[in-house]
mmCIF file of C-alpha atoms and ligand atoms in Angstrom:
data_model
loop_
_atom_site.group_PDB
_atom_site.id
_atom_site.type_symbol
_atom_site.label_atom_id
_atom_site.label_comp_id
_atom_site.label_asym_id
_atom_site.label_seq_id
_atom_site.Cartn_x
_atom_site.Cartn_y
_atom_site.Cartn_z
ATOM 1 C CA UNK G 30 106.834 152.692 202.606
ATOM 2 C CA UNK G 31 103.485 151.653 201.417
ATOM 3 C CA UNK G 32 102.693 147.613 201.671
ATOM 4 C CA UNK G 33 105.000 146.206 203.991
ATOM 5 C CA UNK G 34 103.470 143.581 205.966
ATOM 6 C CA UNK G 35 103.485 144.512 209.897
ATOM 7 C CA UNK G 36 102.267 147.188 210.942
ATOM 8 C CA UNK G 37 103.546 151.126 210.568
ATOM 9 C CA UNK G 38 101.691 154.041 211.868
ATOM 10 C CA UNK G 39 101.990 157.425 210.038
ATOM 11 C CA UNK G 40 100.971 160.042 212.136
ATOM 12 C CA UNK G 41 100.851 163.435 212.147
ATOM 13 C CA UNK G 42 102.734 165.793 214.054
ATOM 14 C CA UNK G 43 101.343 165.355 217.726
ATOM 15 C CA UNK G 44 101.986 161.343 216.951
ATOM 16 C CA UNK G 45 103.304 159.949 219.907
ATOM 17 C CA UNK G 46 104.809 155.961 219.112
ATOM 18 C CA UNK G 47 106.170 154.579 216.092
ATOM 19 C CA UNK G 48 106.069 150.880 216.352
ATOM 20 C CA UNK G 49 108.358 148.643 215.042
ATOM 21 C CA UNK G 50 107.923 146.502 211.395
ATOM 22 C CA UNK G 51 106.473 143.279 211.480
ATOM 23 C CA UNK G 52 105.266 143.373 215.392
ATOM 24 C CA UNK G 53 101.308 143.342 216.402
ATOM 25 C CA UNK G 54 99.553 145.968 217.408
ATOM 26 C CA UNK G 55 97.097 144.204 220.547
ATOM 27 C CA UNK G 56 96.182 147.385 222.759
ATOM 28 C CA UNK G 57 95.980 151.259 223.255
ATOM 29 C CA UNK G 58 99.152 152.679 223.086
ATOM 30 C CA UNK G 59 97.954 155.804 225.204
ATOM 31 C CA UNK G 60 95.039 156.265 227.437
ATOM 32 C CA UNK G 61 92.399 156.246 225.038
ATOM 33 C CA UNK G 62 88.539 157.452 225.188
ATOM 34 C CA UNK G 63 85.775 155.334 226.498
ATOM 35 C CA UNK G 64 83.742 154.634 223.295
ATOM 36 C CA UNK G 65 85.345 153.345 220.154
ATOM 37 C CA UNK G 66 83.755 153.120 217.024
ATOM 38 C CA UNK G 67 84.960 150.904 213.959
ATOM 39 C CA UNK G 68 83.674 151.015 210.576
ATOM 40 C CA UNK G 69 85.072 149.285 207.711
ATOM 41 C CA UNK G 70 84.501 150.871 204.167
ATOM 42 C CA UNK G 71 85.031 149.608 200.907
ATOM 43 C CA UNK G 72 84.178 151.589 198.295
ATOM 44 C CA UNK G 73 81.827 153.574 200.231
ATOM 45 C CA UNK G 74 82.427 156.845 198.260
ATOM 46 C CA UNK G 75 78.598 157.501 198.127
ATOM 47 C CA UNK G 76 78.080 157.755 201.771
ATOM 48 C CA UNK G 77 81.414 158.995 203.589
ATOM 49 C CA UNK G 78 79.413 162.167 203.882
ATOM 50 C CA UNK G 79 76.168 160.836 205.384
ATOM 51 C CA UNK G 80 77.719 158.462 207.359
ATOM 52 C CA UNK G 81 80.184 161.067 208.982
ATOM 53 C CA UNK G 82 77.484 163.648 209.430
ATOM 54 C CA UNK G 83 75.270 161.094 211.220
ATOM 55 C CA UNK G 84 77.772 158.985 213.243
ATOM 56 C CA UNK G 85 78.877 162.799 214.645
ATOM 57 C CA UNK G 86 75.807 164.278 215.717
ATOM 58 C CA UNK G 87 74.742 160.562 217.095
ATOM 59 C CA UNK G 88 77.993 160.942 219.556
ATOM 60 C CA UNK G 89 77.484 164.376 220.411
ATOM 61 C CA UNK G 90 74.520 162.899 222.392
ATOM 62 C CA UNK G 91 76.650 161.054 224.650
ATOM 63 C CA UNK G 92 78.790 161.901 227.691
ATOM 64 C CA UNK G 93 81.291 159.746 227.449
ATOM 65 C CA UNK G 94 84.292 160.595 225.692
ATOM 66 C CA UNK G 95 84.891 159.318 221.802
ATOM 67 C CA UNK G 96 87.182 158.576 218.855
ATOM 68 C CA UNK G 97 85.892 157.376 215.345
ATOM 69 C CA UNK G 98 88.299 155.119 213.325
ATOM 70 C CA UNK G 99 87.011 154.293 210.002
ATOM 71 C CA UNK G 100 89.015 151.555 208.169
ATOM 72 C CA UNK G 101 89.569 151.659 204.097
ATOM 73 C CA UNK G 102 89.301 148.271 203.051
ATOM 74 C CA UNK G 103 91.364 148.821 199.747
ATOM 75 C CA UNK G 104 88.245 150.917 198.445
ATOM 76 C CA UNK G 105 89.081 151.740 194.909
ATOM 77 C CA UNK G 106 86.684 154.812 194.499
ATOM 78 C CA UNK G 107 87.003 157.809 196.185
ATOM 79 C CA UNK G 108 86.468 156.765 199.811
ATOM 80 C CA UNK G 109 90.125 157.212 201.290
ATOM 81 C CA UNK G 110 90.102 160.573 199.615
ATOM 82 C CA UNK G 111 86.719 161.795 201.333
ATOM 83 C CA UNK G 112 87.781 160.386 204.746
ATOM 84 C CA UNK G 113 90.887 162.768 204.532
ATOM 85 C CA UNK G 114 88.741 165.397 204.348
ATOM 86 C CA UNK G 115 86.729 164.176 207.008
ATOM 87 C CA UNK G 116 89.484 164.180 209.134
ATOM 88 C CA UNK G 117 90.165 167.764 208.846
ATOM 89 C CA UNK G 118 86.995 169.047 209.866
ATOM 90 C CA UNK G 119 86.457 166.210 212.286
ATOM 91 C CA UNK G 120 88.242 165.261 215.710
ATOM 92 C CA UNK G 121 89.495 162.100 217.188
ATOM 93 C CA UNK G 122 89.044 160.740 213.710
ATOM 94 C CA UNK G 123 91.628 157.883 212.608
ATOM 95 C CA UNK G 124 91.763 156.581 209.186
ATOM 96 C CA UNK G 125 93.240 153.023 209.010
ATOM 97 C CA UNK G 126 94.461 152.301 205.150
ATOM 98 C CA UNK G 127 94.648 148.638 204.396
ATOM 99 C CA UNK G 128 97.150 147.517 201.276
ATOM 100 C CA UNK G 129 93.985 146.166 199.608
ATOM 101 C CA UNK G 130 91.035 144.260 199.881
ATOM 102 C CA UNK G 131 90.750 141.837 203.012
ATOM 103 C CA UNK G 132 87.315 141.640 203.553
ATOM 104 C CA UNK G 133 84.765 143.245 206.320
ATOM 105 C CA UNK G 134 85.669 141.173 209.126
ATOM 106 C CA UNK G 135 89.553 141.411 208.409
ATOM 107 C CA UNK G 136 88.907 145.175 208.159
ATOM 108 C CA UNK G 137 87.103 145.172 211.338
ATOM 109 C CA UNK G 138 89.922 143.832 213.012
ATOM 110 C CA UNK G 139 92.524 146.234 211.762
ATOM 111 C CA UNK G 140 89.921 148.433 213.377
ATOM 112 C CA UNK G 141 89.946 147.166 216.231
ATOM 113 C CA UNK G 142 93.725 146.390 216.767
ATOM 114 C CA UNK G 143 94.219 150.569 216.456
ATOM 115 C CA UNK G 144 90.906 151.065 219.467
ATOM 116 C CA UNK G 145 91.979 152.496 221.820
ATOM 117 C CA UNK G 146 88.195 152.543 223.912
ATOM 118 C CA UNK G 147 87.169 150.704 226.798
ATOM 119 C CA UNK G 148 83.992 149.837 224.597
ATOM 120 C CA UNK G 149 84.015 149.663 221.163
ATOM 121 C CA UNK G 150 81.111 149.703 218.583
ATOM 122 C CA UNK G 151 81.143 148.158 215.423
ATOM 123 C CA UNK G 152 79.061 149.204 212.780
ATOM 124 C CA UNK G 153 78.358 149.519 209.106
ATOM 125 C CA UNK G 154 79.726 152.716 206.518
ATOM 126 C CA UNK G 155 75.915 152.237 204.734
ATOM 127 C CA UNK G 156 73.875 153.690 207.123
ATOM 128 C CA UNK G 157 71.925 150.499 207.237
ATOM 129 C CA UNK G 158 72.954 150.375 210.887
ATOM 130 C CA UNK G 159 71.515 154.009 212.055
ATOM 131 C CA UNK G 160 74.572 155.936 214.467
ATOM 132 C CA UNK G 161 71.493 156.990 216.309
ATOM 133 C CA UNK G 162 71.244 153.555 217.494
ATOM 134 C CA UNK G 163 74.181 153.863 219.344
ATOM 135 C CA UNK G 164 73.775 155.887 222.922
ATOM 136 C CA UNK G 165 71.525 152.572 223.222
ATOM 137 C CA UNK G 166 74.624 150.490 223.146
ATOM 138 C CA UNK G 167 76.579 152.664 225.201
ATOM 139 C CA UNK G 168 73.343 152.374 227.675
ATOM 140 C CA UNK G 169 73.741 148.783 227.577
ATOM 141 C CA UNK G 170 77.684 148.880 228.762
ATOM 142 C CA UNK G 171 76.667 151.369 231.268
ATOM 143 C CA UNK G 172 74.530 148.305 232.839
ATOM 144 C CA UNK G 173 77.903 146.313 233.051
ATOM 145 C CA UNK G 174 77.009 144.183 229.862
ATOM 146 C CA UNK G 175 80.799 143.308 228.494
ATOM 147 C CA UNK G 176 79.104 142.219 224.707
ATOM 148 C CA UNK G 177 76.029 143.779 222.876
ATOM 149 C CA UNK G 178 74.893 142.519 220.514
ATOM 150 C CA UNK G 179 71.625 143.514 218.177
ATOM 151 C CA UNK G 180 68.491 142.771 216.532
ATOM 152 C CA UNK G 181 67.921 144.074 213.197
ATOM 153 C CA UNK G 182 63.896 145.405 213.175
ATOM 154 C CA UNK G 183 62.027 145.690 210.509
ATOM 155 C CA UNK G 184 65.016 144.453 208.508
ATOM 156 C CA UNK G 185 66.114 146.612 204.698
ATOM 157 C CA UNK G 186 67.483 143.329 203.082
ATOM 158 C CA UNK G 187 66.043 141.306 199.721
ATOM 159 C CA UNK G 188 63.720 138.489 200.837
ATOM 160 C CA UNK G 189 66.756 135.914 200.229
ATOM 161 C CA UNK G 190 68.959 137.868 202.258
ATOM 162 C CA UNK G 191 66.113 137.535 204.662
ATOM 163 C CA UNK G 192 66.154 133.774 204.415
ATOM 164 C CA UNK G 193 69.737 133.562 204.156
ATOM 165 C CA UNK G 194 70.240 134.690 207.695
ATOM 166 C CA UNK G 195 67.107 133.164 209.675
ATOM 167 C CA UNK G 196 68.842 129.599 208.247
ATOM 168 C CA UNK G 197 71.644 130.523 209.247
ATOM 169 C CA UNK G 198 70.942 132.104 212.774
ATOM 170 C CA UNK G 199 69.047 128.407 213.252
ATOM 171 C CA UNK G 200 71.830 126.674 211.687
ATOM 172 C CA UNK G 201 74.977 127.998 213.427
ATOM 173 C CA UNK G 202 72.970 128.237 216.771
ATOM 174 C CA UNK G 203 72.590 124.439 216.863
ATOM 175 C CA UNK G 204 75.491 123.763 215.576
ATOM 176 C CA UNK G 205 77.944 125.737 217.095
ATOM 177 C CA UNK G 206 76.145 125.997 220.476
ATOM 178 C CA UNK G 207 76.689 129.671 220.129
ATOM 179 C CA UNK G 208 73.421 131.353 220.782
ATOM 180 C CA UNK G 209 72.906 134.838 219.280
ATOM 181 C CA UNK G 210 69.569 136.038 217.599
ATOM 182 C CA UNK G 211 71.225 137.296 214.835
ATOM 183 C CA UNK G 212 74.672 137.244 213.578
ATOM 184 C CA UNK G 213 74.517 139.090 210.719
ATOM 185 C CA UNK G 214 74.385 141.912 212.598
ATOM 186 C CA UNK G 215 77.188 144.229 212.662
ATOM 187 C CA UNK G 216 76.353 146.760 214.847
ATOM 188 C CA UNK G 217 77.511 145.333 217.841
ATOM 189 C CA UNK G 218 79.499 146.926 220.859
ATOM 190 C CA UNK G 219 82.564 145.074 222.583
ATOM 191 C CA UNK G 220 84.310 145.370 226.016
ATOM 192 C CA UNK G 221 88.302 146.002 226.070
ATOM 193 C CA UNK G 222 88.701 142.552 227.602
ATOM 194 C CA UNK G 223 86.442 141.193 224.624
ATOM 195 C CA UNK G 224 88.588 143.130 222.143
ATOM 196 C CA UNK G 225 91.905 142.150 223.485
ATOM 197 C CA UNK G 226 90.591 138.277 223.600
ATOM 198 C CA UNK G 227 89.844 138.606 219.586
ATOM 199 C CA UNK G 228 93.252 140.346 218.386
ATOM 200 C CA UNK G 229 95.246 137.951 220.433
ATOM 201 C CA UNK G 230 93.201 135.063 218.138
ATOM 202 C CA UNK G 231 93.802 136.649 214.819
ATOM 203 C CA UNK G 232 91.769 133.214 213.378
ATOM 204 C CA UNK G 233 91.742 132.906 209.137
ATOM 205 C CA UNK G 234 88.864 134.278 207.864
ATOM 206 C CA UNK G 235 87.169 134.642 210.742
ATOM 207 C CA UNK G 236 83.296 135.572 212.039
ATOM 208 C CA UNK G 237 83.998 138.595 214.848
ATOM 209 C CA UNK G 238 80.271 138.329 215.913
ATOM 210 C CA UNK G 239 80.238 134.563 216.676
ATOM 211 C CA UNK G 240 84.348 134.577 218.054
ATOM 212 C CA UNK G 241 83.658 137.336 220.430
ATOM 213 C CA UNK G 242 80.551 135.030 222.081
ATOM 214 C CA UNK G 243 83.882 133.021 223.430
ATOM 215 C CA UNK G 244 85.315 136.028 225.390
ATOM 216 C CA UNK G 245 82.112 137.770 227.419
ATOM 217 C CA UNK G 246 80.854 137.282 230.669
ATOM 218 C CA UNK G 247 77.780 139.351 230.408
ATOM 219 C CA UNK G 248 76.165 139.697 227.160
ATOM 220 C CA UNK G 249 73.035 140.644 225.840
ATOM 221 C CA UNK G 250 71.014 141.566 222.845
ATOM 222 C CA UNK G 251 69.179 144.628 221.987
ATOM 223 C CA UNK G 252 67.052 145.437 219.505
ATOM 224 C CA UNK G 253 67.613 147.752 216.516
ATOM 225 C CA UNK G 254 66.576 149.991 213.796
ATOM 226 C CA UNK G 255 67.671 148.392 210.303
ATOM 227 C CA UNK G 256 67.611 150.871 207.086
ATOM 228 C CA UNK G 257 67.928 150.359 203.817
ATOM 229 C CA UNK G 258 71.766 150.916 202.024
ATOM 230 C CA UNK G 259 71.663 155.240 201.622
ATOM 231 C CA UNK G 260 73.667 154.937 198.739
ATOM 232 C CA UNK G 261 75.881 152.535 196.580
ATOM 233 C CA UNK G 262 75.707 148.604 196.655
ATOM 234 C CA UNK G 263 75.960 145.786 198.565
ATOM 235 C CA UNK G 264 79.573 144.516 198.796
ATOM 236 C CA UNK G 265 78.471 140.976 198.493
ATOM 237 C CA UNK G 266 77.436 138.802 195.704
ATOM 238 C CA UNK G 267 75.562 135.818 196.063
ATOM 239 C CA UNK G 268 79.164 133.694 196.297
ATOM 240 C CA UNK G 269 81.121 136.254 198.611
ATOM 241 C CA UNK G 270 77.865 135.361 200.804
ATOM 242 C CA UNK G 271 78.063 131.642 200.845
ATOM 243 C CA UNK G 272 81.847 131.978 201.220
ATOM 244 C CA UNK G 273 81.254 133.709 204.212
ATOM 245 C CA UNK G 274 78.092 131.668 205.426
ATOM 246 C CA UNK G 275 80.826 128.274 205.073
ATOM 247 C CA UNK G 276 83.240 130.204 207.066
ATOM 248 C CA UNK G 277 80.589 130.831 209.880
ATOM 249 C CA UNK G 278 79.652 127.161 209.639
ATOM 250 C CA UNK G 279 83.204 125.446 209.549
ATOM 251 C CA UNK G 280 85.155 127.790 211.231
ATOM 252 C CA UNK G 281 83.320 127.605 214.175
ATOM 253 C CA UNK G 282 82.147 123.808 214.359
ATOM 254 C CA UNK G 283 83.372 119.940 213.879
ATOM 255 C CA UNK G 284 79.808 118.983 213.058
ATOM 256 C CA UNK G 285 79.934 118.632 209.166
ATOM 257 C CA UNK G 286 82.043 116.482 209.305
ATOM 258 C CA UNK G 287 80.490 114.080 211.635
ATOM 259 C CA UNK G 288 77.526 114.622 209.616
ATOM 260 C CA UNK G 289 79.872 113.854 206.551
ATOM 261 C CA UNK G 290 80.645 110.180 208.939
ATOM 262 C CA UNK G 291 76.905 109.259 209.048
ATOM 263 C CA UNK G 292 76.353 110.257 205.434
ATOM 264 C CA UNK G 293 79.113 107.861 204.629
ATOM 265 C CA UNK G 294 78.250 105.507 206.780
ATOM 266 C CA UNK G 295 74.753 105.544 205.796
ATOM 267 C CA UNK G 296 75.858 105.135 201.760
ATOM 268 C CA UNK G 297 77.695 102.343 202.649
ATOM 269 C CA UNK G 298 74.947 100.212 203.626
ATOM 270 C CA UNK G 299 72.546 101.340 201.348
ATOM 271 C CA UNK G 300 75.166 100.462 198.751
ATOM 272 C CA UNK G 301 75.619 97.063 200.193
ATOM 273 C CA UNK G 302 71.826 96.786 200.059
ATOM 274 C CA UNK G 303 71.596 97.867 196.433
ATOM 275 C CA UNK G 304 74.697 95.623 195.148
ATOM 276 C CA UNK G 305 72.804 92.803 197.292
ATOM 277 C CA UNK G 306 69.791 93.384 196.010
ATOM 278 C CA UNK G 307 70.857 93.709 192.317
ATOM 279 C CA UNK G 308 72.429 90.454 192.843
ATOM 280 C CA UNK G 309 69.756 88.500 193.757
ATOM 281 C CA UNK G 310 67.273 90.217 191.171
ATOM 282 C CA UNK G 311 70.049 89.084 188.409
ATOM 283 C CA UNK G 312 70.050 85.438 189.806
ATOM 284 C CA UNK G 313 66.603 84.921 189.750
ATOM 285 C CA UNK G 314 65.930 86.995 186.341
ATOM 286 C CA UNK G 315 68.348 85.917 184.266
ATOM 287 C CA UNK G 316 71.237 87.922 182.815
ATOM 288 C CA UNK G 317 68.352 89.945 180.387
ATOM 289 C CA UNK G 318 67.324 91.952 183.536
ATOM 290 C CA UNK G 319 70.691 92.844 184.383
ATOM 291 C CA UNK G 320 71.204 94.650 180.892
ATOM 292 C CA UNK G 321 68.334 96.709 181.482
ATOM 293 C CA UNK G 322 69.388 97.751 184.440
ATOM 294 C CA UNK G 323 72.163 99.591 183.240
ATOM 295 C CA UNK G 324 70.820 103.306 183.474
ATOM 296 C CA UNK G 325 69.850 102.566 187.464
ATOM 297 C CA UNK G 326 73.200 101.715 187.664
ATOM 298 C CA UNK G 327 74.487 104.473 186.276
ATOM 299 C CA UNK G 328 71.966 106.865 188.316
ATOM 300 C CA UNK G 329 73.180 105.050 191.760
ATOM 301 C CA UNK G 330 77.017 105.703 190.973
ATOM 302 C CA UNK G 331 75.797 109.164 189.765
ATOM 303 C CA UNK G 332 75.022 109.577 193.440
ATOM 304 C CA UNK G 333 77.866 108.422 195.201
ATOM 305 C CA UNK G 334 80.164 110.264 193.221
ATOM 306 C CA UNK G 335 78.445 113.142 193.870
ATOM 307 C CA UNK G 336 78.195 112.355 197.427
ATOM 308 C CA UNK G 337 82.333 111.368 197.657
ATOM 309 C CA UNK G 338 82.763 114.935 196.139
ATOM 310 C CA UNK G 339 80.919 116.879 198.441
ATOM 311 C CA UNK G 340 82.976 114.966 201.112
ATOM 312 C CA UNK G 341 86.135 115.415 199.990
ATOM 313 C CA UNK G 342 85.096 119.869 199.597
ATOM 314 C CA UNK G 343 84.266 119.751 203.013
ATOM 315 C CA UNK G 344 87.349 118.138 204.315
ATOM 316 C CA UNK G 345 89.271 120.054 201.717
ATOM 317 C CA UNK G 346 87.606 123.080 203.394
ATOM 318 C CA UNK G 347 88.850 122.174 206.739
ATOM 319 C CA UNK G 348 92.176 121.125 205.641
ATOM 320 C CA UNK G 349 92.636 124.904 204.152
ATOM 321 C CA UNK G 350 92.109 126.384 207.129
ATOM 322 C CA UNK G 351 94.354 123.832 209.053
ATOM 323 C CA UNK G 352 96.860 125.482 206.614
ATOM 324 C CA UNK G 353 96.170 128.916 206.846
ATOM 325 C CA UNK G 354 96.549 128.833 210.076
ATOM 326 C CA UNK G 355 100.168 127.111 210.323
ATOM 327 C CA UNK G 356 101.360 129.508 207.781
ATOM 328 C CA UNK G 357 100.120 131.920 210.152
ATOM 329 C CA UNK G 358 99.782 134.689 207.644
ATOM 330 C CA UNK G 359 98.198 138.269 209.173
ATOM 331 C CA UNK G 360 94.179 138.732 208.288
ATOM 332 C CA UNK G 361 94.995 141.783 206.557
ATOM 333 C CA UNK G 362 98.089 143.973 205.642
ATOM 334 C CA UNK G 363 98.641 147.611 206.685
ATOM 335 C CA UNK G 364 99.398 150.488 204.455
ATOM 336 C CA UNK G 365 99.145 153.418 206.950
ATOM 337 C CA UNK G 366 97.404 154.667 210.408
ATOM 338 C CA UNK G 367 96.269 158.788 209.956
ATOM 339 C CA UNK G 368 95.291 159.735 213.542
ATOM 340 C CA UNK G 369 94.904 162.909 213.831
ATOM 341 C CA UNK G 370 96.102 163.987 216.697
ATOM 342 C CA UNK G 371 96.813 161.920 219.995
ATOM 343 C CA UNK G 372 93.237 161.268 221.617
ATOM 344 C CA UNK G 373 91.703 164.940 223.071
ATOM 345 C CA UNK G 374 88.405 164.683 225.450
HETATM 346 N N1 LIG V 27 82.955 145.960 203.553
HETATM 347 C C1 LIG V 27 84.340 145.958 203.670
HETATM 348 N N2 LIG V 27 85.058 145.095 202.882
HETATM 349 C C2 LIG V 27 84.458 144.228 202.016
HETATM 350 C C3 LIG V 27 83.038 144.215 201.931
HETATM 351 C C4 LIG V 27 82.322 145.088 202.713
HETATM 352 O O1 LIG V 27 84.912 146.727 204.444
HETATM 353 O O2 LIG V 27 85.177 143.485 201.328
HETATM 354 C C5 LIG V 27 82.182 146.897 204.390
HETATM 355 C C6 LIG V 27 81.206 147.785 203.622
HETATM 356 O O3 LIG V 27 81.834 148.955 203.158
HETATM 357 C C7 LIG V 27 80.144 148.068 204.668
HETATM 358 C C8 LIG V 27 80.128 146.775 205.484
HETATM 359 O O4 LIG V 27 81.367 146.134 205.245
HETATM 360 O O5 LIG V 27 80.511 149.138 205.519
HETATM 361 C C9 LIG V 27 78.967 145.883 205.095
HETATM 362 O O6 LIG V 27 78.980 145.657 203.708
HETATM 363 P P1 LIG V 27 77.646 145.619 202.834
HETATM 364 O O7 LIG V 27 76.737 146.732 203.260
HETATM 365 O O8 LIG V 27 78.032 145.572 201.409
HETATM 366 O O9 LIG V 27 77.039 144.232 203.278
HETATM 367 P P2 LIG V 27 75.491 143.843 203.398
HETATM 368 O O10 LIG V 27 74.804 144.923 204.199
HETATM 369 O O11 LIG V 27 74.985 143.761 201.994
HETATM 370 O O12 LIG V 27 75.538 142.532 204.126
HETATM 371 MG MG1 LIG V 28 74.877 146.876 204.102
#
C-alpha cells in the first residue's frame, strides 16, 4: 500500500484510528503529550544514533510529558532502517516515512500534521541544533510565549553560509515586514494553535519559520548554542540554497515585483534618453559617428535584454506558484506512520 497519495497510518498493535485515503490529517487524534518534537532526516544515517541518544537524555530533564516523531524524508541510506531500531528501544517514538524526497520544510510539516503536543519543537537530525537546548524552549512556553524562536551563537556554518543568512535576515525583514533575528534557524518551538494555523495553510514550498510569524500572539526569541554537523553533509548545495532563499523572498512578499515596475520604468526613460541622445549626436555628426557607434549599441540592448529576462523569471516565478497552488497538490506524499504505541506518560 506504499505511495498512495493521502494519508494512511500503519500502526502497530495498540493503534487506535485508521484514517481514511486521501483526507488530511490537521490535529491529535488522541490526547497527546505536552511537548512534541519534529525532526526531519534525510539521509542522516551517520547520526540517528547521536541524535537519538542526545534528544533522549535532553527530555529526560523535563517534567512535562513527551513524544519524539522523526520524519524520513525519502533518505536513501540507512536512516529509516536505524530509526526502526530506535523505536524499539525507545518510547513515544513515531517514525513518519515520506514516498520520497520533499524537502525539509515539507518534511517538517508531515511532522507536524502527526503532533500530537500542545508545544512542539522543531529541530535539526545533525546535532547542529544541541537537544540540550531544548528545556530552554519549553521554559519559554512555560512563560505563555505561543512561538519561540532562536538565535544561533557562535554559529558552525562556512563564512558564505554566514553571509547568506545575515542578507537574508535584512532582506526578508524589510521586505516582508516579518521581523525575526534569524530565520534560518530551525530549532524553533510552536504552540498547538500555531501548528493548527500552518497545516490548515499547506502553502507550495513554503518557509515554516517565517509562515508561523502570521499565527502567534506572543512570540519571542532566545538565544542558542549552534554546533557544527556531527557527522555526514549538508543537504544543500549552493542552488537548493538559493531555491530556497527565492522561496523565502517571493513566497512571502509582492515587493519584487514592484521593484521589477520601477526597474522598468526607470529603463524606459533612460532608453528614451539614450535613443534621444543618439539621435541628436547622429544629426550633428554626420552618419560616420553613427557607424562607430555600433558596439554601444549593441552593449545598451545587451542590457535590456538582460534586464527583460530577469523580469519575465521573476514573474514566471510568481506565476508558478499561482499554479501550484490551484492545482492544489499536497507538500509531500505519505508512505507510512510507525507509532509505537498510542501516547504513554
Ligand atoms: N533535510 C530534509 N530533507 C531535505 C534536506 C534536509 O529532511 O531535502 C533535513 C536534514 O536531514 C537535517 C535538516 O533538514 O535534519 C537540515 O539539513 P542540513 O543540515 O543539510 O541543512 P544546513 O544545516 O546545511 O542548512
Ligand atoms: Mg545542518
Amino acid at each position: 500500500m506504499k505511495g498512495i497519495i493521502g494519508i494512511m497510518e500503519q500502526q502497530d498493535a495498540a493503534a487506535t484510528s485508521t484514517r481514511p485515503l486521501g483526507t488530511v490529517e490537521c490535529g491529535p487524534p488522541a490526547p497527546g503529550p505536552q511537548v512534541s518534537i519534529v525532526t526531519p532526516m534525510f539521509n542522516e544515517e551517520a547520526n540517528v544514533v547521536r541524535f537519538c541518544e542526545r534528544l533522549f537524555a535532553a527530555l529526560g530533564t523535563i517534567s512535562e510529558s513527551y513524544e519524539v516523531i522523526c520524519v524520513d524524508d525519502g533518505s536513501r541510506d540507512r536512516t529509516l532502517e536505524l530509526l526502526k531500531r530506535e523505536q524499539i528501544v525507545r518510547k513515544n517514538m513515531t517514525v513518519v516515512v515520506l514516498a520520497r524526497n520533499f524537502g525539509q520544510h515539507a518534511a517538517v510539516m508531515a511532522g507536524l500534521a502527526a503532533s500530537r503536543g500542545d508545544w512542539v519543537i522543531t529541530l535539526d537530525a545533525d546535532l547542529q541544533n544541541p537537544p540540550e537546548e531544548i528545556p530552554r524552549i519549553v521554559e519559554a512556553f512555560r512563560q505563555g510565549h505561543d512561538l519561540v524562536g532562536t538565535i544561533r551563537t557562535g554559529r558552525q556554518d562556512p563564512l558564505f553560509r554566514k553571509w547568506a543568512s545575515r542578507f537574508t535576515n535584512r532582506l526578508v525583514t524589510r521586505i516582508s515586514g516579518i521581523s525575526l533575528q534569524d530565520f534560518g534557524s530551525m530549532l524553533r518551538g510552536y504552540s498547538r494553535e500555531v501548528v493548527q494555523g500552518i497545516l490548515a495553510n499547506p502553502e507550495f514550498r513554503t518557509f515554516i519559520p517565517a509562515l508561523s510569524t502570521f499565527f502567534a500572539r506572543k512570540s519571542v526569541e532566545i538565544p542558542v548554542r549552534h554546533e557544527e554537523r556531527a557527522g555526514g553533509t549538508s543537504k544543500y548545495s549552493l542552488l537548493k540554497l538559493f531555491s530556497l532563499q527565492l522561496d523565502l523572498v517571493t513566497g512571502f512578499s509582492l515587493w519584487p515585483l514592484r521593484a521589477l515596475f520601477f526597474v522598468g520604468t526607470g529603463m524606459a526613460g533612460l532608453g528614451i534618453g539614450l535613443a534621444l541622445l543618439i539621435l541628436s549626436f547622429r544629426l550633428y555628426y554626420g552618419s560616420g559617428w553613427a557607424a562607430e557607434g555600433v558596439f554601444t549599441l549593441f552593449a545598451i540592448l545587451f542590457c535590456f535584454v538582460g534586464a527583460q529576462f530577469l523580469a519575465l523569471g521573476l514573474v514566471g516565478e510568481y506565476v508558478g506558484r499561482i499554479f501550484q497552488a490551484v492545482r492544489r497538490r499536497p507538500p509531500y506524499i505519505l508512505s507510512e506512520i510507525r507509532r509505537n504505541g498510542p501516547f504513554m506518560p
